[in-house]
Short mmCIF file of C-alpha atoms in Angstrom, two decimals:
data_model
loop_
_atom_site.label_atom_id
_atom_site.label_comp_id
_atom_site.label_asym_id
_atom_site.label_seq_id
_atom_site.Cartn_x
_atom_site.Cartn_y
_atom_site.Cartn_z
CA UNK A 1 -14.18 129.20 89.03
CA UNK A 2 -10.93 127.65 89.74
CA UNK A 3 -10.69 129.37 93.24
CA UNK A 4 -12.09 126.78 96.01
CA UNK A 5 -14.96 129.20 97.77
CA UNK A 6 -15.86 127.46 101.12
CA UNK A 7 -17.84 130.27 102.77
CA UNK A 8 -19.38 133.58 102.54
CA UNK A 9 -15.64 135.62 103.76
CA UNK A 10 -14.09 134.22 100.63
CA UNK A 11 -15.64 136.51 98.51
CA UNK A 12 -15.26 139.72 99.71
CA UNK A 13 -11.43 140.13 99.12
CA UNK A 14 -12.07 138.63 95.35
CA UNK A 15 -14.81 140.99 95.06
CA UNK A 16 -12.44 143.80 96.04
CA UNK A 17 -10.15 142.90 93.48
CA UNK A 18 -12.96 142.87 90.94
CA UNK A 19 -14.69 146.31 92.02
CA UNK A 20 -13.41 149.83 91.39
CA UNK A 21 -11.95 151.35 95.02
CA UNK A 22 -15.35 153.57 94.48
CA UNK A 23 -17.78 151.32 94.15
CA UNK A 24 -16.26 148.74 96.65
CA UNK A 25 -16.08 151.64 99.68
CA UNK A 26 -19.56 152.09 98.80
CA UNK A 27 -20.74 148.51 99.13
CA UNK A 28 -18.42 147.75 101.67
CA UNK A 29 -18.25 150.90 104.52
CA UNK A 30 -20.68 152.05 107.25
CA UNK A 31 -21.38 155.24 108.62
CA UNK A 32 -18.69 157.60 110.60
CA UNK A 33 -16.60 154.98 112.63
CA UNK A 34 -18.22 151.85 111.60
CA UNK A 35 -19.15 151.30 115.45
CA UNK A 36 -22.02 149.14 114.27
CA UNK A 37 -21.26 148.49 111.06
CA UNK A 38 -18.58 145.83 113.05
CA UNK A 39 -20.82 145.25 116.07
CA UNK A 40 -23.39 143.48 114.07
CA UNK A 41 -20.84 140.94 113.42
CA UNK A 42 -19.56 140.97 117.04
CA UNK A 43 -22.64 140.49 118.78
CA UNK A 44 -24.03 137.30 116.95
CA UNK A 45 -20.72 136.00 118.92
CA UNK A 46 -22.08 137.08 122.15
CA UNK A 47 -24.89 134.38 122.02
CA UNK A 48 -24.01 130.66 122.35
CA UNK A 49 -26.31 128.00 120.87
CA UNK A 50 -27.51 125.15 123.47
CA UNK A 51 -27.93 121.83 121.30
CA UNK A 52 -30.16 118.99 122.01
CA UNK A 53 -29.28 115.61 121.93
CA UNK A 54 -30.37 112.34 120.73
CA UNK A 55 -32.80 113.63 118.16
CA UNK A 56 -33.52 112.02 114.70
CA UNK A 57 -32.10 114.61 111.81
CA UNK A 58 -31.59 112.12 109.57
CA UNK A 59 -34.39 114.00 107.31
CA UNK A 60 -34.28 117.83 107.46
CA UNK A 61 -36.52 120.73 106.18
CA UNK A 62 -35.37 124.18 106.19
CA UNK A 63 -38.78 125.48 103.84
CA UNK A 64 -40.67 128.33 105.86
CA UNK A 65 -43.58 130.53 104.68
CA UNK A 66 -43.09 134.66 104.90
CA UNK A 67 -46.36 136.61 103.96
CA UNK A 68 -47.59 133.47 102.56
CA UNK A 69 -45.22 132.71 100.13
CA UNK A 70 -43.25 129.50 100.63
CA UNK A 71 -39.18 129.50 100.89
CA UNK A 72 -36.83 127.10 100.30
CA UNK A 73 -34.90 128.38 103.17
CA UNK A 74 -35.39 130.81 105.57
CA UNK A 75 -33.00 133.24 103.82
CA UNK A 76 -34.28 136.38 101.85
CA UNK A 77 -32.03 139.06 99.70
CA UNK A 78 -31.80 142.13 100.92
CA UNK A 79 -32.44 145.40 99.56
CA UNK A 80 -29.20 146.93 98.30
CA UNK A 81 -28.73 149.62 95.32
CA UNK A 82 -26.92 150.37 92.35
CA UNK A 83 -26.00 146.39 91.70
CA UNK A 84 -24.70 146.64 88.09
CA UNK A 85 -21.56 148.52 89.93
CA UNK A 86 -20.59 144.79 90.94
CA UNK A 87 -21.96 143.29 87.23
CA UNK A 88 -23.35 144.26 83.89
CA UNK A 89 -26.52 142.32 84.94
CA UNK A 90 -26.98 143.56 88.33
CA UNK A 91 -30.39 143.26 90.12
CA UNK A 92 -31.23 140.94 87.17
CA UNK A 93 -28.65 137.96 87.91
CA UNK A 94 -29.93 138.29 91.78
CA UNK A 95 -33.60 137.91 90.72
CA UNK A 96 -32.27 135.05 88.58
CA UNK A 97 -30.59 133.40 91.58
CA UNK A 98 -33.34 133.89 93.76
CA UNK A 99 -35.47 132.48 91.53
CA UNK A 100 -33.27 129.60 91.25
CA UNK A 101 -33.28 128.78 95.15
CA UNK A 102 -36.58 129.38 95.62
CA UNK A 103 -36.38 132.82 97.92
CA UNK A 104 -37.34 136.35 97.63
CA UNK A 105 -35.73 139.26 95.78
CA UNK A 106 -36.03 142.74 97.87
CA UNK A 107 -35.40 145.23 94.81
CA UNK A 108 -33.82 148.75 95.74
CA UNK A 109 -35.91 151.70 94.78
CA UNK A 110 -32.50 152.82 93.84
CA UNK A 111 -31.89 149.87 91.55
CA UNK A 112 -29.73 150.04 88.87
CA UNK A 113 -32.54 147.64 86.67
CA UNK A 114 -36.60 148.85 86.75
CA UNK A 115 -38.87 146.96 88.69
CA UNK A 116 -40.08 146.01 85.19
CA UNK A 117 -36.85 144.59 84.07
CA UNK A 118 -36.29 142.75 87.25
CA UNK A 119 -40.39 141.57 87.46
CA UNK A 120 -39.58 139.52 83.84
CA UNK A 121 -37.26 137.34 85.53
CA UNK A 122 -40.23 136.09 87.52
CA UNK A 123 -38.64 135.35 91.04
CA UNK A 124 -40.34 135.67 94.71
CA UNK A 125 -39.92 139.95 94.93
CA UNK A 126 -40.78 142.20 96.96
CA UNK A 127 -39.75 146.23 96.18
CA UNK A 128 -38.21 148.57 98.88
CA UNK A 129 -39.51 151.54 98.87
CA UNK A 130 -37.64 155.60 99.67
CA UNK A 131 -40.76 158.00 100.09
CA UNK A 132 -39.38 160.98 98.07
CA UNK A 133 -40.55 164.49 98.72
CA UNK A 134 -42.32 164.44 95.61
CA UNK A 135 -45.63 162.20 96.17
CA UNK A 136 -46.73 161.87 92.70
CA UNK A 137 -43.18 159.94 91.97
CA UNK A 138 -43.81 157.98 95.10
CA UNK A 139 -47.53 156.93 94.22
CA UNK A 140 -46.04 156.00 90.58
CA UNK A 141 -43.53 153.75 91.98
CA UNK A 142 -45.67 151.90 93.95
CA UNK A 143 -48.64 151.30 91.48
CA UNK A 144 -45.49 150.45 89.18
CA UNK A 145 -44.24 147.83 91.61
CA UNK A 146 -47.94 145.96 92.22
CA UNK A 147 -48.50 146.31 88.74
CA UNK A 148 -45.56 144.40 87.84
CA UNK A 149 -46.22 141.52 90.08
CA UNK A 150 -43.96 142.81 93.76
CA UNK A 151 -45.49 140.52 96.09
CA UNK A 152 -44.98 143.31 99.21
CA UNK A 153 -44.11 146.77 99.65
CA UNK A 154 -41.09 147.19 101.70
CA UNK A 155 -40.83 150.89 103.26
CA UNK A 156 -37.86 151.52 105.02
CA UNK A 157 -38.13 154.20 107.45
CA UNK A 158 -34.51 154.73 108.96
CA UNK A 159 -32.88 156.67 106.90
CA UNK A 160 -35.05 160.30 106.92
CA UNK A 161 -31.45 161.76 105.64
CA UNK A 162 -28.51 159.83 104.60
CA UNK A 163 -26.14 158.61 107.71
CA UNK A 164 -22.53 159.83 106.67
CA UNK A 165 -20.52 157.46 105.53
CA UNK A 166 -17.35 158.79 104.92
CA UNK A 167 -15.27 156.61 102.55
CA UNK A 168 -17.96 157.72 99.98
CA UNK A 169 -17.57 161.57 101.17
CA UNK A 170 -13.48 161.16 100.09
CA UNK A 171 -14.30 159.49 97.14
CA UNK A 172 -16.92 161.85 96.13
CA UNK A 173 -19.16 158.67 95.06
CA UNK A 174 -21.48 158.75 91.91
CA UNK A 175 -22.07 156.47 89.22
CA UNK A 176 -20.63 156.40 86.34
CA UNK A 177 -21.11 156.82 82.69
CA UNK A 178 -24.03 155.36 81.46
CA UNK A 179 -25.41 153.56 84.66
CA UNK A 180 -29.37 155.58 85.60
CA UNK A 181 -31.59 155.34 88.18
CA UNK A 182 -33.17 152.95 86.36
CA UNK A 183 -36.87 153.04 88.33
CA UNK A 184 -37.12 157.05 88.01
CA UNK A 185 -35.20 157.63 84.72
CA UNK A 186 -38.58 157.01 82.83
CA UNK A 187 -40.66 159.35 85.02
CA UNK A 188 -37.99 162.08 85.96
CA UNK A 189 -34.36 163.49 85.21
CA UNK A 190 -33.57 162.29 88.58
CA UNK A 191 -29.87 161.46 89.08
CA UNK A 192 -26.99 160.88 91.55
CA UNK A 193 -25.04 164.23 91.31
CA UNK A 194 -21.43 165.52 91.77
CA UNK A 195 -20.68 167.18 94.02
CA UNK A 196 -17.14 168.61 94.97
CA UNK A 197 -16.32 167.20 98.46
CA UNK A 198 -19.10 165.21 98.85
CA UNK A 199 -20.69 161.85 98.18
CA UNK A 200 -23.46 162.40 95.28
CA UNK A 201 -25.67 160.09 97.22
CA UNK A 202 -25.73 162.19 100.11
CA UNK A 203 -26.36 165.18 98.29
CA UNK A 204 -29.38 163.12 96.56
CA UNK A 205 -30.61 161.86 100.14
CA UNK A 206 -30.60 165.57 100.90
CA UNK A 207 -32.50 167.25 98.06
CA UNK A 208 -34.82 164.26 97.28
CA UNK A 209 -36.20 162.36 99.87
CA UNK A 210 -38.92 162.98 102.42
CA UNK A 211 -37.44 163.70 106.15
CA UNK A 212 -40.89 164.17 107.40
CA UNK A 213 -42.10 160.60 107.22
CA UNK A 214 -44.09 159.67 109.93
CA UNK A 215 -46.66 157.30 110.89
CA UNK A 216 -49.70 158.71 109.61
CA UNK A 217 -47.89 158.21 106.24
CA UNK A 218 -48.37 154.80 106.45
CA UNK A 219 -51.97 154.89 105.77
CA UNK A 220 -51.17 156.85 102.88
CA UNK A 221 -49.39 153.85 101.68
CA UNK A 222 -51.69 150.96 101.92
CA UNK A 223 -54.40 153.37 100.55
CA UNK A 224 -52.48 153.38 97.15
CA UNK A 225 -51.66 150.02 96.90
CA UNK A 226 -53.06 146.31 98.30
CA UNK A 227 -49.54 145.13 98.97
CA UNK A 228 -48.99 143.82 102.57
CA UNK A 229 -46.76 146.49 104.06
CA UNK A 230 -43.75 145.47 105.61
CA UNK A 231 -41.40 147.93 107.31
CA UNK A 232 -37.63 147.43 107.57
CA UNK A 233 -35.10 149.59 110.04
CA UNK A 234 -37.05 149.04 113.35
CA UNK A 235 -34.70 148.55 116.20
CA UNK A 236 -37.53 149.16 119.72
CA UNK A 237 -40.33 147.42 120.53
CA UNK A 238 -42.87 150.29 120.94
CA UNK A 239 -41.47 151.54 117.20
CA UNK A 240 -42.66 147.86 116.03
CA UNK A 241 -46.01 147.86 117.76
CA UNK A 242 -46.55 151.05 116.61
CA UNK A 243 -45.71 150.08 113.26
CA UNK A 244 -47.80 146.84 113.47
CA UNK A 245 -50.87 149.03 114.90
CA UNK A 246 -50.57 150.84 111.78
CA UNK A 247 -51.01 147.91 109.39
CA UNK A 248 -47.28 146.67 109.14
CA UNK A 249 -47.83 142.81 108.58
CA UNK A 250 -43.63 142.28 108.56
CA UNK A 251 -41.41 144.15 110.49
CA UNK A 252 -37.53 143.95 109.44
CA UNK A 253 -35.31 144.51 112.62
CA UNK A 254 -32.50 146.20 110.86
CA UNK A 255 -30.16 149.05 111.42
CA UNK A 256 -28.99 149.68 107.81
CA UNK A 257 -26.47 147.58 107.77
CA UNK A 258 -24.69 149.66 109.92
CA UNK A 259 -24.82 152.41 108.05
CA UNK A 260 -27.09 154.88 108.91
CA UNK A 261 -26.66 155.70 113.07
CA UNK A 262 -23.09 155.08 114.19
CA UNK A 263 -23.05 153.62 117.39
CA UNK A 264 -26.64 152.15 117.19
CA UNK A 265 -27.63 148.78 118.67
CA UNK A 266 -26.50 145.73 116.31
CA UNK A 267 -30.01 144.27 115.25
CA UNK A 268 -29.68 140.94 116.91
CA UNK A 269 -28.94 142.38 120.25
CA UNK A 270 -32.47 144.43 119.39
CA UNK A 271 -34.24 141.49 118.46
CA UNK A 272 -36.21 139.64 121.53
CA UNK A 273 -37.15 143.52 122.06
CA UNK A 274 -38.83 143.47 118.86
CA UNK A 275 -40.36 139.60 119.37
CA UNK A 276 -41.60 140.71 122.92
CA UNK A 277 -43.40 144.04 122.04
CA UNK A 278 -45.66 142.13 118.19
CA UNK A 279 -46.16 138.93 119.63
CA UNK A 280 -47.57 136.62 116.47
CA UNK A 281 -49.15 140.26 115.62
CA UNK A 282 -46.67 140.31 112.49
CA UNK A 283 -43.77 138.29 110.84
CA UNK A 284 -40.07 139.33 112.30
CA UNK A 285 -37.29 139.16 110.19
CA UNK A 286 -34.03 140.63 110.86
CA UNK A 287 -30.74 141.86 108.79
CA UNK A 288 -27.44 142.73 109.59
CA UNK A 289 -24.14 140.45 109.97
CA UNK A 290 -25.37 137.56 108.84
CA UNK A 291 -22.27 135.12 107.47
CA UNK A 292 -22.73 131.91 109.30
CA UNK A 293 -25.53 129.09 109.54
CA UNK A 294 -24.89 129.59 113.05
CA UNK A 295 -26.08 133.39 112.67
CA UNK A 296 -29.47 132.65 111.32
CA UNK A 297 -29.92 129.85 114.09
CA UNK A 298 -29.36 132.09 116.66
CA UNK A 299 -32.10 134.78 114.92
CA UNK A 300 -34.49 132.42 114.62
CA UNK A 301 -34.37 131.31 118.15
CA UNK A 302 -34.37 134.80 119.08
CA UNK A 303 -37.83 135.17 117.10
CA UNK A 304 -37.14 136.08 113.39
CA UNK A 305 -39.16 133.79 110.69
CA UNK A 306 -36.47 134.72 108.61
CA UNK A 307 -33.08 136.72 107.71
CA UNK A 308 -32.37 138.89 104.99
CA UNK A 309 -28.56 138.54 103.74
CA UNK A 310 -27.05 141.86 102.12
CA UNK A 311 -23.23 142.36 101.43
CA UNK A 312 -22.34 138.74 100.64
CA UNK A 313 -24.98 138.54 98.01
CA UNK A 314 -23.17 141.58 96.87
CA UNK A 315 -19.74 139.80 96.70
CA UNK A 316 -20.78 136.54 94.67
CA UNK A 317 -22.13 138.98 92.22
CA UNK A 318 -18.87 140.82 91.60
CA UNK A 319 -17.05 137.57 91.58
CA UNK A 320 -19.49 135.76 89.50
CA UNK A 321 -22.65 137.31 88.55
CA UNK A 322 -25.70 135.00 88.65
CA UNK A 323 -23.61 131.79 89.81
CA UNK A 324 -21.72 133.76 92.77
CA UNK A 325 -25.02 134.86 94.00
CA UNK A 326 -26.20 131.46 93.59
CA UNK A 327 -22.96 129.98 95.56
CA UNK A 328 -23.75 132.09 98.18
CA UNK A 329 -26.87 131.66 99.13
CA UNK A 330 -25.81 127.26 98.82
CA UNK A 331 -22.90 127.40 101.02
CA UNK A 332 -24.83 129.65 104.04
CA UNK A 333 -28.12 127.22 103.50
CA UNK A 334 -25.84 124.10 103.34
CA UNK A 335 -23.95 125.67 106.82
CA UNK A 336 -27.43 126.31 108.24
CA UNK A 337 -28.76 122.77 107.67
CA UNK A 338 -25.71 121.30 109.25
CA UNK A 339 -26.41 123.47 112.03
CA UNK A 340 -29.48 122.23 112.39
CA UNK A 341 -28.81 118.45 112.04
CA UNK A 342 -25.54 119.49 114.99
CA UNK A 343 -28.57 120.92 117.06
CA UNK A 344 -31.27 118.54 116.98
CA UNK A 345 -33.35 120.55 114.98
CA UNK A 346 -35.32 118.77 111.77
CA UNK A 347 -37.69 121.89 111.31
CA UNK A 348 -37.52 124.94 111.57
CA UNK A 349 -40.40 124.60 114.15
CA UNK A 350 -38.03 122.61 116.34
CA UNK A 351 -35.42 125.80 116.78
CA UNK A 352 -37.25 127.82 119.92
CA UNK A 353 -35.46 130.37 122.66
CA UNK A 354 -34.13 127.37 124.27
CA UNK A 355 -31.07 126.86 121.89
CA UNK A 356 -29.63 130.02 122.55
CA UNK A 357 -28.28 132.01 125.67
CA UNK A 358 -26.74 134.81 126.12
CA UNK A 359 -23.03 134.23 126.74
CA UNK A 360 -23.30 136.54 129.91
CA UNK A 361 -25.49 134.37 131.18
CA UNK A 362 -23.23 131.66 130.96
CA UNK A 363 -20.55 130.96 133.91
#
């Protein structure tokens, strides 16, 4: 592209020009006032890092190891739906570019490419997974998903019903013409409806999922499948223990991006909660906000292993399918490396809760 792209905010506003006003609001909007939705960004600003000195980065290594599978860097994609509203390709060109730099995939149950589709592309992947009320199409999605080669079952457990996200209410959001639910359309009629007034997704949340998850349903899960389980939208510390108690071997600190619970705690600020409750019981990864090198410092000296990045990946993919995902994911690693060198970190073993306070600790 002839457009000089230094960093992750560059390609949202090219992305807008590139997406329909629908599909945009969708990617782009949180629930009710966006309290969170902006406060996820806010509060990474509300920790300050505390660099060492005098420290030989001359040779640095951002490679970690989630679930036993080895990363270039400790950036994953995150789970996000209906992809081929940014491109043609969709979930495809992400699996490509995560296969490229040598990180994991998280494919959407509501995907816009089958698990099978995405699988052939051969990348690190893991598959989210919605429970719906119907368990027969739940059990069939997950022995689709391990027999396809997901390396993890991702269950993400806060979003019971859909939080309401307004923009998509006024623009009465659905897909359009010729794009499926490409995971269910070979096992059901499933499909995002229309509804006057009201965002079809919503309305699908509503009729289709299962609000009456709980924890026992967890066993349920690993019963049906030998993936390691990890569970994404934990925000408390007795939620995680609980969940690590009942076989969780990841938790993903996460609050939807901001768009599920308005007013919600931003997931870093929910973080050390998290860290102090497992322990080294399970993996901690976190979500939400992340657009600077300086972000995922400050989670990983907080306690995450890793960060999951969602609307950015989102962005290169409108702007250039495959090779703006790609971008992406090499400007924020190249900002987090010189982050690292700047803080006398050469590992990620080196970054600990020393390199970060809280700014209102700080007079």
């Amino acid at each position: 592209m002839s457009v000089n792209l230094i960093n992750l905010f560059d390609y949202e506003p090219l992305a807008q020009a590139r997406l329909s006003p629908m599909a945009f609001d969708y990617y782009a909007s949180g629930a009710w006032d966006e309290v969170t939705l902006k406060d996820n960004r806010a509060a990474f600003n509300r920790y300050k890092l505390r660099p060492r000195m005098l420290v030989d980065v001359s040779h640095r290594d951002l490679s970690t190891t989630i679930l036993g599978q080895k990363l270039a860097m400790p950036i994953l994609i995150a789970p996000m739906a209906f992809q081929c509203l940014a491109h043609p390709e969709g979930e495809v060109a992400t699996a490509c570019a995560a296969r490229e730099l040598g990180t994991i995939m998280v494919l959407s149950t509501l995907a816009t490419k089958s698990l099978e589709t995405v699988a052939a592309v051969d990348s690190l992947r893991w598959f989210q997974l919605y429970v719906h009320r119907d368990r027969f199409l739940t059990k069939s999605l997950v022995e689709r998903a391990y027999k396809a080669g997901f390396q993890a079952l991702c269950l993400t457990v806060d979003a019971p019903v859909l939080g309401r996200r307004e923009k998509d209410r006024r623009n009465q959001f659905v897909l359009p013409p010729g794009m499926e639910l490409a995971n269910l359309a070979s096992m059901t009629d499933l499909e995002i409806p229309y509804h006057q007034g009201e965002s079809g997704l919503f309305s699908y949340f509503l009729e289709q999922l299962n609000p009456a998850l709980t924890w026992k349903d967890l066993e349920w899960l690993q019963s049906i499948s030998p993936l390691p389980l990890v569970i994404k939208g934990i925000l408390r510390g007795d939620d995680a223990l609980r969940a690590v108690e009942c076989g969780a071997k990841a938790i993903i600190v996460s609050n939807h991006g901001g768009r599920q619970l308005d007013g919600a705690i931003a997931s870093i600020d929910a973080l050390s909660d998290v860290v102090a409750a497992v322990g080294d019981k399970a993996e901690i990864l976190l979500d939400g906000g992340i657009r600077r090198g300086t972000d995922i410092l400050k989670a990983l000296a907080l306690g995450a292993k890793a960060v999951l990045l969602g609307r950015p990946v989102l962005w290169g993919l409108a702007v250039d399918g495959q090779l703006g995902v790609q971008k992406v994911l090499e400007l924020l690693t190249d900002e987090l490396d010189l982050v690292m060198a700047l803080s006398g970190c050469a590992t990620l073993k080196d970054v600990d809760p020393s390199m970060v306070r809280s700014g209102e600790l700080l007079i």
